[in-house]
Coordinates of C-alpha atoms in Angstrom, one line a residue:
Chain A
X1 CA -36.1 -3.9 -12.3
X2 CA -32.4 -4.8 -12.0
X3 CA -31.3 -7.2 -9.4
X4 CA -29.4 -4.3 -7.6
X5 CA -32.6 -2.2 -7.8
X6 CA -34.8 -5.2 -6.5
X7 CA -32.2 -5.8 -3.7
X8 CA -32.3 -2.3 -2.6
X9 CA -36.0 -2.2 -2.7
X10 CA -36.0 -5.0 -0.2
X11 CA -33.5 -3.4 1.9
X12 CA -35.8 -0.6 2.1
X13 CA -38.6 -2.5 3.7
X14 CA -36.1 -3.2 6.5
X15 CA -35.1 0.3 7.0
X16 CA -37.9 1.6 9.1
X17 CA -36.0 4.2 11.3
X18 CA -36.5 7.6 10.6
X19 CA -32.7 8.1 10.7
X20 CA -32.6 5.8 7.6
X21 CA -34.7 8.3 5.7
X22 CA -36.2 5.1 3.7
X23 CA -32.5 4.7 2.3
X24 CA -33.7 7.4 -0.1
X25 CA -30.7 9.7 0.7
X26 CA -27.1 9.1 0.3
X27 CA -26.4 9.5 4.1
X28 CA -28.2 8.8 7.6
X29 CA -28.5 11.2 10.2
X30 CA -28.0 10.3 13.8
X31 CA -27.5 12.4 17.0
X32 CA -26.1 15.2 14.7
X33 CA -23.8 13.0 13.2
X34 CA -24.1 12.2 9.4
X35 CA -23.0 8.7 8.4
X36 CA -22.6 7.3 4.9
X37 CA -20.9 3.9 3.6
X38 CA -19.9 3.5 -0.1
X39 CA -18.2 0.1 -1.7
X40 CA -16.4 0.0 -4.8
X41 CA -15.1 -3.1 -6.5
X42 CA -12.3 -3.5 -9.1
X43 CA -13.7 -3.8 -12.8
X44 CA -17.0 -2.1 -11.9
X45 CA -16.2 1.3 -10.2
X46 CA -12.5 1.5 -11.0
X47 CA -10.5 0.2 -13.7
X48 CA -7.6 -2.5 -12.9
X49 CA -4.8 -0.1 -14.4
X50 CA -6.2 2.9 -12.6
X51 CA -3.3 4.2 -10.2
X52 CA -3.9 3.0 -6.8
X53 CA -3.3 6.2 -5.2
X54 CA -6.2 7.8 -7.1
X55 CA -8.4 4.9 -6.3
X56 CA -8.0 5.9 -2.6
X57 CA -8.5 9.5 -3.2
X58 CA -11.7 8.7 -5.1
X59 CA -12.9 6.2 -2.5
X60 CA -12.6 9.0 0.3
X61 CA -13.5 12.0 -1.9
X62 CA -16.9 10.3 -2.9
X63 CA -17.8 9.6 0.6
X64 CA -16.9 13.2 1.5
X65 CA -19.1 14.3 -1.4
X66 CA -22.0 12.7 0.3
X67 CA -21.2 14.4 3.7
X68 CA -21.0 17.8 1.7
X69 CA -24.6 17.1 0.4
X70 CA -25.8 17.1 4.1
X71 CA -23.9 20.1 4.8
X72 CA -21.6 18.4 7.1
X73 CA -18.1 18.8 8.0
X74 CA -16.0 15.6 8.0
X75 CA -15.2 14.0 11.3
X76 CA -13.4 10.6 10.4
X77 CA -13.5 7.7 8.2
X78 CA -13.5 4.1 8.9
X79 CA -11.9 1.9 6.0
X80 CA -12.7 -1.7 5.0
X81 CA -9.8 -2.9 3.0
X82 CA -9.6 -6.4 1.1
X83 CA -6.0 -7.1 0.4
X84 CA -5.1 -8.8 -2.9
X85 CA -1.9 -10.1 -4.1
X86 CA -0.1 -6.9 -5.3
X87 CA 2.2 -5.1 -2.6
X88 CA 3.1 -2.1 -4.7
X89 CA -0.7 -1.6 -5.2
X90 CA -1.2 -1.4 -1.7
X91 CA 1.7 0.8 -1.2
X92 CA 0.5 3.3 -3.7
X93 CA -3.1 3.1 -2.1
X94 CA -1.5 4.0 1.3
X95 CA -0.1 7.2 -0.1
X96 CA -3.4 8.3 -1.9
X97 CA -5.1 7.5 1.2
X98 CA -2.7 9.9 3.2
X99 CA -2.8 12.4 0.7
X100 CA -6.5 12.7 0.5
X101 CA -7.0 12.4 4.4
X102 CA -4.6 15.4 4.8
X103 CA -6.0 17.4 2.0
X104 CA -9.4 17.4 3.7
X105 CA -8.1 17.3 7.4
X106 CA -9.9 14.0 8.1
X107 CA -8.9 11.3 10.6
X108 CA -8.7 7.7 9.9
X109 CA -10.6 6.3 12.9
X110 CA -10.5 2.7 12.3
X111 CA -11.8 -0.1 10.2
X112 CA -10.7 -3.6 9.0
X113 CA -8.6 -5.5 6.7
X114 CA -9.0 -8.9 5.2
X115 CA -7.5 -11.1 2.8
X116 CA -9.3 -12.2 -0.3
X117 CA -8.8 -15.5 -2.0
X118 CA -6.4 -15.5 -4.9
X119 CA -7.9 -13.9 -8.1
X120 CA -10.7 -12.2 -6.4
X121 CA -11.1 -8.4 -7.5
X122 CA -10.3 -5.7 -4.9
X123 CA -13.5 -4.6 -2.9
X124 CA -13.1 -1.6 -0.8
X125 CA -15.4 0.0 1.7
X126 CA -15.4 3.3 3.3
X127 CA -17.6 4.7 6.0
X128 CA -17.4 8.5 6.4
X129 CA -18.7 10.3 9.4
X130 CA -19.4 14.0 9.5
X131 CA -20.9 16.6 11.9
X132 CA -23.8 19.0 11.2
X133 CA -24.5 22.3 12.9
X134 CA -28.0 22.8 11.5
X135 CA -30.4 20.6 9.9
X136 CA -29.0 18.2 7.0
X137 CA -30.9 18.8 3.7
X138 CA -32.2 15.7 2.1
X139 CA -33.3 15.0 -1.6
X140 CA -36.8 15.0 -0.6
X141 CA -37.4 18.7 0.2
X142 CA -37.7 20.3 -3.3
X143 CA -40.7 22.3 -3.8
X144 CA -42.8 23.9 -6.5
X145 CA -41.5 27.3 -7.2
X146 CA -38.0 26.4 -6.2
X147 CA -35.3 27.0 -8.8
X148 CA -32.7 24.1 -9.4
X149 CA -29.0 24.9 -9.4
X150 CA -25.8 23.2 -9.5
X151 CA -22.2 24.0 -8.4
X152 CA -19.2 23.9 -10.6
X153 CA -19.2 22.3 -14.0
X154 CA -20.6 19.1 -15.2
X155 CA -19.2 16.7 -17.8
X156 CA -15.5 17.0 -16.7
X157 CA -15.2 13.5 -15.1
X158 CA -17.1 11.8 -18.0
X159 CA -14.5 13.1 -20.4
X160 CA -11.8 12.2 -18.1
X161 CA -13.4 8.7 -18.1
X162 CA -12.9 8.4 -21.7
X163 CA -9.1 9.4 -21.1
X164 CA -8.5 7.0 -18.6
X165 CA -9.8 4.2 -21.0
X166 CA -7.6 5.5 -23.7
X167 CA -10.3 6.4 -25.9
X168 CA -9.2 10.1 -26.5
X169 CA -6.0 11.9 -25.7
X170 CA -5.6 12.9 -22.2
X171 CA -6.0 16.5 -20.7
X172 CA -4.8 16.5 -17.3
X173 CA -7.5 18.8 -15.8
X174 CA -10.2 16.7 -17.1
X175 CA -8.3 13.4 -16.2
X176 CA -8.0 14.8 -12.8
X177 CA -11.7 15.6 -12.4
X178 CA -12.3 11.9 -13.1
X179 CA -9.4 10.5 -10.7
X180 CA -9.2 13.0 -7.9
X181 CA -12.6 14.5 -7.7
X182 CA -13.2 17.5 -5.2
X183 CA -15.9 17.2 -2.6
X184 CA -17.7 20.5 -2.3
X185 CA -17.4 20.6 1.6
X186 CA -17.4 24.4 2.1
X187 CA -20.0 24.9 -0.6
X188 CA -22.2 22.2 1.2
X189 CA -21.8 23.9 4.5
X190 CA -22.8 27.2 3.1
X191 CA -25.6 26.2 1.3
X192 CA -27.3 23.7 3.9
X193 CA -29.3 26.7 5.6
X194 CA -30.5 28.0 2.2
X195 CA -31.7 25.0 0.4
X196 CA -34.8 22.9 0.4
X197 CA -33.3 19.7 -1.0
X198 CA -29.6 19.0 -1.8
X199 CA -27.7 15.8 -3.2
X200 CA -24.4 15.4 -4.9
X201 CA -24.3 14.5 -8.7
X202 CA -22.5 11.1 -8.7
X203 CA -24.5 9.1 -11.3
X204 CA -25.3 11.8 -13.9
X205 CA -27.0 15.2 -13.5
X206 CA -30.2 13.8 -15.5
X207 CA -30.6 10.8 -13.2
X208 CA -29.6 12.6 -10.1
X209 CA -32.3 15.2 -10.8
X210 CA -35.0 12.7 -11.9
X211 CA -34.2 11.0 -8.4
X212 CA -34.8 14.3 -6.6
X213 CA -38.0 15.0 -8.4
X214 CA -39.3 11.5 -7.5
X215 CA -38.1 11.6 -3.8
X216 CA -39.6 15.2 -3.3
X217 CA -42.9 14.2 -5.2
X218 CA -42.3 17.3 -7.8
X219 CA -41.5 17.9 -11.4
X220 CA -38.1 19.1 -12.5
X221 CA -37.6 20.9 -15.8
X222 CA -33.8 21.5 -16.8
X223 CA -32.7 24.0 -19.3
X224 CA -30.0 22.1 -21.0
X225 CA -28.2 25.4 -22.4
X226 CA -27.6 26.5 -18.8
X227 CA -25.6 23.5 -17.8
X228 CA -22.4 24.7 -16.8
X229 CA -19.5 23.2 -19.1
X230 CA -15.8 23.9 -18.5
X231 CA -13.5 25.6 -21.2
X232 CA -11.7 22.1 -21.2
X233 CA -14.9 20.3 -22.1
X234 CA -16.0 22.8 -24.5
X235 CA -12.6 22.7 -26.4
X236 CA -13.1 18.9 -26.6
X237 CA -16.8 18.5 -27.2
X238 CA -18.2 21.9 -28.0
X239 CA -21.3 23.0 -26.4
X240 CA -24.3 21.9 -28.7
X241 CA -27.2 20.0 -27.7
X242 CA -25.4 16.5 -28.0
X243 CA -22.4 17.6 -26.0
X244 CA -24.7 18.9 -23.2
X245 CA -26.7 15.6 -23.0
X246 CA -23.3 13.6 -23.0
X247 CA -22.0 16.0 -19.8
X248 CA -25.5 15.7 -18.3
X249 CA -25.4 11.9 -18.2
X250 CA -21.9 11.0 -17.7
X251 CA -21.7 11.2 -13.7
X252 CA -18.8 11.3 -11.3
X253 CA -19.2 14.8 -11.1
X254 CA -19.6 15.3 -7.6
X255 CA -21.0 18.9 -7.8
X256 CA -24.0 19.6 -5.5
X257 CA -27.3 19.8 -7.1
X258 CA -29.7 21.7 -5.1
X259 CA -33.3 23.3 -5.0
X260 CA -33.8 26.7 -3.4
X261 CA -36.5 29.5 -3.4
X262 CA -36.1 31.2 -6.6
X263 CA -35.5 34.8 -4.7
X264 CA -32.9 33.2 -2.3
X265 CA -29.6 34.8 -2.3
X266 CA -26.9 32.1 -2.6
X267 CA -23.9 32.2 -0.5
X268 CA -21.6 30.5 -2.8
X269 CA -21.4 30.6 -6.9
X270 CA -23.9 28.1 -8.5
X271 CA -25.6 28.0 -11.9
X272 CA -29.4 28.0 -12.2
X273 CA -30.2 25.1 -14.6
X274 CA -34.0 24.7 -14.2
X275 CA -37.1 24.9 -12.2
X276 CA -39.2 22.8 -9.6
X277 CA -42.9 22.7 -10.5
X278 CA -45.8 20.8 -9.3
X279 CA -46.3 17.4 -10.9
X280 CA -43.8 14.5 -11.5
X281 CA -40.9 13.5 -13.6
X282 CA -38.0 15.1 -15.4
X283 CA -38.4 17.2 -18.5
X284 CA -35.6 18.9 -20.6
X285 CA -35.8 21.7 -22.8
X286 CA -32.7 23.2 -25.1
X287 CA -33.4 26.8 -25.9
X288 CA -37.0 26.7 -25.2
X289 CA -37.3 23.2 -27.3
X290 CA -38.4 20.1 -25.6
X291 CA -35.7 17.4 -25.7
X292 CA -36.8 13.7 -25.1
X293 CA -34.9 12.2 -22.2
X294 CA -32.3 10.0 -23.3
X295 CA -32.6 6.2 -22.6
X296 CA -29.8 6.4 -20.3
X297 CA -30.1 9.3 -18.0
X298 CA -26.9 8.5 -16.1
X299 CA -24.4 5.7 -15.1
X300 CA -26.0 2.6 -13.4
X301 CA -23.6 0.1 -12.1
X302 CA -24.6 -3.4 -12.7
Chain B
X1 CA 5.1 -10.2 9.6
X2 CA 2.2 -11.5 7.3
X3 CA 1.1 -8.9 4.6
X4 CA -2.1 -8.3 6.3
X5 CA 0.1 -7.3 9.5
X6 CA 2.3 -5.3 7.3
X7 CA -0.7 -3.4 5.8
X8 CA -2.2 -2.9 9.3
X9 CA 1.1 -1.4 10.5
X10 CA 1.2 0.9 7.7
X11 CA -2.5 2.0 8.3
X12 CA -1.4 2.7 11.9
X13 CA 0.9 5.1 10.7
X14 CA -1.9 7.1 9.2
X15 CA -4.2 7.1 12.1
X16 CA -2.8 9.8 14.2
X17 CA -5.9 11.1 15.8
X18 CA -6.9 10.4 19.2
X19 CA -10.3 8.9 18.5
X20 CA -8.5 6.3 16.3
X21 CA -6.9 5.0 19.5
X22 CA -4.0 3.9 17.3
X23 CA -6.2 1.2 15.7
X24 CA -5.6 -0.9 18.7
X25 CA -9.1 -1.1 19.6
X26 CA -12.0 -2.9 17.6
X27 CA -13.7 0.3 17.6
X28 CA -13.4 4.1 17.6
X29 CA -15.0 6.7 20.0
X30 CA -16.4 10.1 18.6
X31 CA -18.8 12.7 20.3
X32 CA -19.9 9.8 22.6
X33 CA -20.8 7.4 19.5
X34 CA -18.7 4.1 19.0
X35 CA -17.7 3.1 15.5
X36 CA -16.8 -0.1 14.1
X37 CA -16.5 -1.5 10.8
X38 CA -15.9 -5.3 9.8
X39 CA -15.6 -6.8 6.6
X40 CA -16.2 -10.6 5.9
X41 CA -15.4 -12.6 2.6
X42 CA -16.7 -15.8 1.2
X43 CA -14.1 -18.5 1.4
X44 CA -12.3 -16.5 4.2
X45 CA -14.8 -15.7 7.0
X46 CA -17.6 -17.8 5.9
X47 CA -18.0 -20.9 4.0
X48 CA -19.8 -21.0 0.4
X49 CA -22.3 -23.2 1.8
X50 CA -22.9 -21.6 5.1
X51 CA -26.7 -20.7 5.4
X52 CA -27.0 -17.1 3.9
X53 CA -29.3 -16.1 6.8
X54 CA -26.7 -17.2 9.4
X55 CA -23.9 -15.1 7.5
X56 CA -26.3 -12.1 7.9
X57 CA -26.8 -12.8 11.6
X58 CA -23.1 -13.2 12.1
X59 CA -22.0 -10.1 10.1
X60 CA -24.2 -8.0 12.4
X61 CA -23.6 -9.9 15.6
X62 CA -19.9 -9.7 15.4
X63 CA -20.0 -5.9 15.0
X64 CA -22.4 -5.5 18.0
X65 CA -19.8 -7.7 19.8
X66 CA -17.4 -4.7 19.4
X67 CA -19.9 -2.1 20.7
X68 CA -20.5 -4.5 23.6
X69 CA -16.9 -4.7 24.5
X70 CA -17.1 -0.6 24.6
X71 CA -20.3 -0.8 27.0
X72 CA -22.2 0.7 24.2
X73 CA -25.9 0.2 23.3
X74 CA -26.3 -0.3 19.4
X75 CA -27.9 2.8 17.6
X76 CA -27.7 1.5 14.0
X77 CA -26.0 -0.2 11.4
X78 CA -24.8 0.6 7.6
X79 CA -24.4 -2.3 5.2
X80 CA -21.9 -2.5 2.3
X81 CA -23.3 -5.4 0.1
X82 CA -21.7 -6.9 -3.1
X83 CA -24.3 -8.7 -5.0
X84 CA -23.3 -12.0 -6.6
X85 CA -25.2 -14.2 -8.7
X86 CA -27.4 -16.1 -6.6
X87 CA -30.9 -14.6 -6.1
X88 CA -31.8 -17.2 -3.5
X89 CA -28.9 -16.4 -1.3
X90 CA -29.7 -12.8 -1.1
X91 CA -33.4 -13.5 -0.2
X92 CA -32.1 -15.8 2.8
X93 CA -29.6 -13.3 3.6
X94 CA -32.2 -10.4 3.9
X95 CA -34.4 -12.7 6.2
X96 CA -31.3 -13.3 8.5
X97 CA -30.5 -9.6 8.5
X98 CA -34.2 -8.7 9.4
X99 CA -34.1 -11.4 12.1
X100 CA -30.9 -10.1 13.8
X101 CA -31.8 -6.4 13.6
X102 CA -34.9 -7.2 15.3
X103 CA -33.2 -9.5 18.1
X104 CA -31.3 -6.5 19.0
X105 CA -33.4 -3.8 18.2
X106 CA -31.1 -2.0 15.7
X107 CA -32.1 0.1 12.8
X108 CA -30.6 -0.4 9.5
X109 CA -29.4 3.2 8.5
X110 CA -28.1 3.1 5.3
X111 CA -25.2 1.8 3.3
X112 CA -24.4 0.8 -0.3
X113 CA -25.0 -2.0 -2.8
X114 CA -22.8 -2.8 -5.7
X115 CA -22.7 -5.7 -8.2
X116 CA -19.6 -7.7 -8.4
X117 CA -17.9 -9.3 -11.7
X118 CA -19.0 -12.9 -12.4
X119 CA -17.4 -15.4 -10.2
X120 CA -16.1 -13.0 -7.5
X121 CA -16.6 -14.0 -3.9
X122 CA -19.1 -12.1 -2.0
X123 CA -17.6 -9.4 0.2
X124 CA -19.7 -7.8 2.9
X125 CA -19.1 -4.9 5.0
X126 CA -21.0 -3.7 8.0
X127 CA -20.4 -0.6 10.0
X128 CA -22.0 -0.6 13.6
X129 CA -22.8 2.7 15.5
X130 CA -23.3 2.5 19.2
X131 CA -23.8 5.2 22.0
X132 CA -22.3 5.2 25.3
X133 CA -23.0 6.9 28.4
X134 CA -19.8 6.8 30.2
X135 CA -16.2 6.1 29.2
X136 CA -15.7 3.4 26.7
X137 CA -13.3 0.7 27.9
X138 CA -10.3 0.1 25.7
X139 CA -8.1 -2.7 25.7
X140 CA -5.2 -0.8 26.8
X141 CA -6.0 -0.1 30.4
X142 CA -5.1 -3.4 32.3
X143 CA -3.3 -2.9 35.3
X144 CA -1.1 -4.9 37.5
X145 CA -3.0 -6.5 40.3
X146 CA -6.0 -6.7 38.1
X147 CA -8.0 -10.1 37.9
X148 CA -8.8 -11.2 34.2
X149 CA -12.3 -12.5 33.5
X150 CA -14.4 -13.8 30.6
X151 CA -18.1 -14.0 30.4
X152 CA -20.1 -17.2 29.3
X153 CA -18.2 -20.3 28.0
X154 CA -15.3 -20.7 25.5
X155 CA -14.6 -23.2 22.8
X156 CA -18.4 -23.8 21.7
X157 CA -18.0 -22.0 18.3
X158 CA -14.9 -23.7 17.5
X159 CA -16.5 -27.1 18.0
X160 CA -19.5 -25.7 15.8
X161 CA -17.3 -24.8 12.9
X162 CA -16.0 -28.5 12.8
X163 CA -19.7 -29.3 12.8
X164 CA -20.5 -26.8 9.9
X165 CA -17.4 -28.1 8.2
X166 CA -18.7 -31.9 8.6
X167 CA -16.0 -32.9 10.5
X168 CA -18.0 -34.2 13.4
X169 CA -21.4 -34.8 14.0
X170 CA -23.6 -31.7 14.7
X171 CA -25.0 -30.6 17.9
X172 CA -27.4 -27.8 17.4
X173 CA -26.4 -25.7 20.4
X174 CA -22.5 -25.7 19.4
X175 CA -23.4 -25.1 15.8
X176 CA -25.6 -22.2 16.7
X177 CA -22.8 -20.8 18.9
X178 CA -20.6 -20.7 15.5
X179 CA -23.3 -19.7 13.3
X180 CA -25.7 -17.3 15.3
X181 CA -23.2 -15.9 18.1
X182 CA -24.9 -13.6 21.0
X183 CA -23.2 -10.2 21.5
X184 CA -23.0 -9.7 25.2
X185 CA -24.5 -6.1 24.9
X186 CA -26.0 -6.0 28.4
X187 CA -23.3 -7.4 30.0
X188 CA -20.9 -4.9 28.2
X189 CA -23.0 -2.0 29.4
X190 CA -23.1 -3.3 33.1
X191 CA -19.4 -3.9 33.1
X192 CA -18.0 -0.9 31.4
X193 CA -18.0 1.3 34.5
X194 CA -16.1 -1.6 36.6
X195 CA -13.5 -2.9 34.2
X196 CA -10.2 -1.2 33.4
X197 CA -9.7 -3.2 30.0
X198 CA -12.2 -4.9 27.9
X199 CA -12.5 -6.7 24.3
X200 CA -14.3 -9.2 22.7
X201 CA -13.0 -12.6 22.2
X202 CA -13.1 -13.0 18.5
X203 CA -10.0 -14.6 17.1
X204 CA -9.1 -17.0 20.4
X205 CA -8.9 -16.3 24.1
X206 CA -5.3 -17.0 24.2
X207 CA -4.5 -14.6 21.2
X208 CA -6.9 -11.9 22.4
X209 CA -5.4 -12.1 26.0
X210 CA -1.9 -11.6 24.5
X211 CA -3.2 -8.5 22.4
X212 CA -4.7 -7.1 25.7
X213 CA -1.3 -7.6 27.6
X214 CA 0.7 -6.0 24.6
X215 CA -1.8 -3.1 24.3
X216 CA -1.7 -2.5 28.1
X217 CA 2.0 -3.0 28.5
X218 CA 1.6 -5.7 31.4
X219 CA 1.9 -9.5 31.8
X220 CA -1.3 -11.7 31.8
X221 CA -1.2 -15.2 33.4
X222 CA -4.1 -17.6 32.5
X223 CA -5.1 -20.3 34.6
X224 CA -6.1 -23.1 32.0
X225 CA -8.4 -25.1 34.4
X226 CA -10.4 -22.1 35.2
X227 CA -11.5 -21.3 31.4
X228 CA -15.2 -22.0 31.6
X229 CA -16.4 -24.8 29.2
X230 CA -20.0 -25.6 28.3
X231 CA -21.6 -28.9 29.1
X232 CA -21.9 -29.7 25.3
X233 CA -18.2 -28.8 24.8
X234 CA -17.3 -31.3 27.8
X235 CA -19.6 -34.0 26.5
X236 CA -17.7 -33.7 23.1
X237 CA -14.2 -33.0 24.2
X238 CA -13.8 -33.6 27.9
X239 CA -12.1 -30.9 29.8
X240 CA -8.4 -32.1 30.1
X241 CA -5.6 -29.7 29.1
X242 CA -5.6 -30.3 25.3
X243 CA -9.5 -29.8 25.3
X244 CA -8.8 -26.6 27.1
X245 CA -6.2 -25.4 24.9
X246 CA -8.2 -26.3 21.8
X247 CA -11.3 -24.2 23.3
X248 CA -9.0 -21.3 24.1
X249 CA -7.3 -21.0 20.7
X250 CA -10.5 -21.6 18.3
X251 CA -12.0 -18.1 18.5
X252 CA -15.4 -16.7 17.5
X253 CA -16.7 -16.9 21.0
X254 CA -17.6 -13.3 21.2
X255 CA -17.6 -13.4 24.8
X256 CA -16.2 -10.3 26.9
X257 CA -12.6 -10.6 28.1
X258 CA -11.8 -8.1 30.7
X259 CA -9.5 -7.0 33.3
X260 CA -10.9 -5.6 36.6
X261 CA -9.6 -4.8 40.3
X262 CA -9.3 -8.2 41.8
X263 CA -11.5 -6.9 44.7
X264 CA -14.2 -5.4 42.6
X265 CA -17.8 -6.8 42.9
X266 CA -18.9 -7.7 39.3
X267 CA -22.4 -6.7 38.2
X268 CA -22.7 -9.7 36.0
X269 CA -21.6 -13.4 36.1
X270 CA -18.2 -14.0 34.8
X271 CA -15.4 -16.4 35.4
X272 CA -12.0 -15.6 36.8
X273 CA -9.4 -16.9 34.6
X274 CA -6.3 -15.2 35.4
X275 CA -4.1 -12.2 36.7
X276 CA -2.6 -9.3 35.5
X277 CA 0.8 -8.5 36.6
X278 CA 3.8 -6.2 35.9
X279 CA 6.2 -7.2 32.8
X280 CA 5.0 -8.5 29.3
X281 CA 3.8 -11.5 27.3
X282 CA 1.2 -14.3 28.0
X283 CA 1.9 -17.1 30.4
X284 CA -0.3 -20.2 30.8
X285 CA -0.6 -22.7 33.7
X286 CA -2.7 -25.9 34.2
X287 CA -3.4 -26.7 37.9
X288 CA -0.3 -24.9 38.7
X289 CA 2.2 -26.3 36.1
X290 CA 3.5 -24.1 33.2
X291 CA 2.1 -24.8 29.7
X292 CA 4.2 -23.7 26.7
X293 CA 2.0 -21.4 24.6
X294 CA 0.8 -23.1 21.4
X295 CA 2.5 -21.9 18.2
X296 CA -1.1 -21.0 17.2
X297 CA -2.7 -18.8 19.8
X298 CA -5.8 -18.3 17.8
X299 CA -7.3 -17.6 14.5
X300 CA -5.5 -15.4 12.1
X301 CA -7.1 -14.9 8.8
X302 CA -4.9 -15.0 5.5

């Protein structure tokens, strides 16, 4: 077990309140409010030369994505900002923050600003607060007989990361998928009354599906050929087995992954990519042929 | 203007929502919930050799103190934790976290754990959520004719910091005031219906009083001889003018500073230390004699 996993396991022992949902979910639910907090560090979650405005956008968007997975509408954010030594970076950060808050009509409600010792990497925290009208889906509710769905396309942000790292030529659409992801807020609100379990795809489709299976106490089977790919992704990588495995393990998609009754009519477009059955664990097939799960199912920080 | 002040001023320009209260307050108020987020960094807000359990205690206690100033009862916390390279530190931190959450009956609801690059200072964030039953006092409501009060005693944590730094011999009570402060939660709830303005004393009594005066658009006059000192503080520093100025500028007290009608009956013990009048700015007297405000009214990080 990694040190990060060991620390989280110890924290779970302290989180005995029902609203904490055993820290298994990406968000807590309290008095009809959904609360989520993410922290990002330079050199770990963003690159030192990523544009500061994009870092601000992504910090807010990934937290709003957690709200989307709970069917919540954003009500506000609190920012924890550690100042480092580059004023230009901060000016650009503030412009990106203003843009993303305006794009999703989310108020900045408060937070804290601190100064770091010289040379320390930037560390930023964001708390997002959302309101739900109905029950907030968790990742623990998938049931045998459910179908597994995902919104949008998978793998675009992973290709965009390779572009941001200068490994391949940049495509603006894929780069934007990595740097300025779109939280699926309207989809999440529409889906919340229909689904049995929902979460956002942050660390990789396969890894997040495995987490849903474990949290729900069920088995999940994924049909790799059904995983939706964008035209841009196909143009770059094709749509063979390896291209699909790469897309399904890259992470940073911020699409919604959900389990719903197989006969349910869905209120928004989504792609059926698999099935929930009794048992445990994740299995993968490609045109009916079993595929051994890759050693790395997704992106694990640290 | 410091870079931190300039950044906060720019953030205020983005915080146009009424619930943000122009970022002038320590907490936001939304749907009857009070929300506050503080961030602390090693080498800035705590010493590298401060006991980890005390760091956890203080991180939670200072956020609960912000809730106390709004008359709110704590409903939960979200923790943003950046792992560094010392497992023993983390074990001790978790023990302190468990202790402070149990002491104030506060659930850990969620958060995020990230790993930092090697050598980076620890940075920790905490979001505290509280519930209010009545209106939440702000620091903007002080009115001419109000009296100014403070709970408890002032200066103990400042003396404790000097002890933690090894500058003077340690006294367990004063050291605990620095390392394990007590948020005045019950006092805050009792006072909220009575006060016109309230805030906690975090950066120094004089600095925080000056902030209340500015936010409320009034003048505040403080009678230095009335500032309440503990027996331990007097034994160490006496209670002359310099000792009192030192206590009133040290910070980390986490007492409640409030303005209330001069004739109001207070529901909890507090000491009257001054008066609110028309005008602006802070004035200080000692036994009727004007005292020039010291250049440093309190502790400004960074």
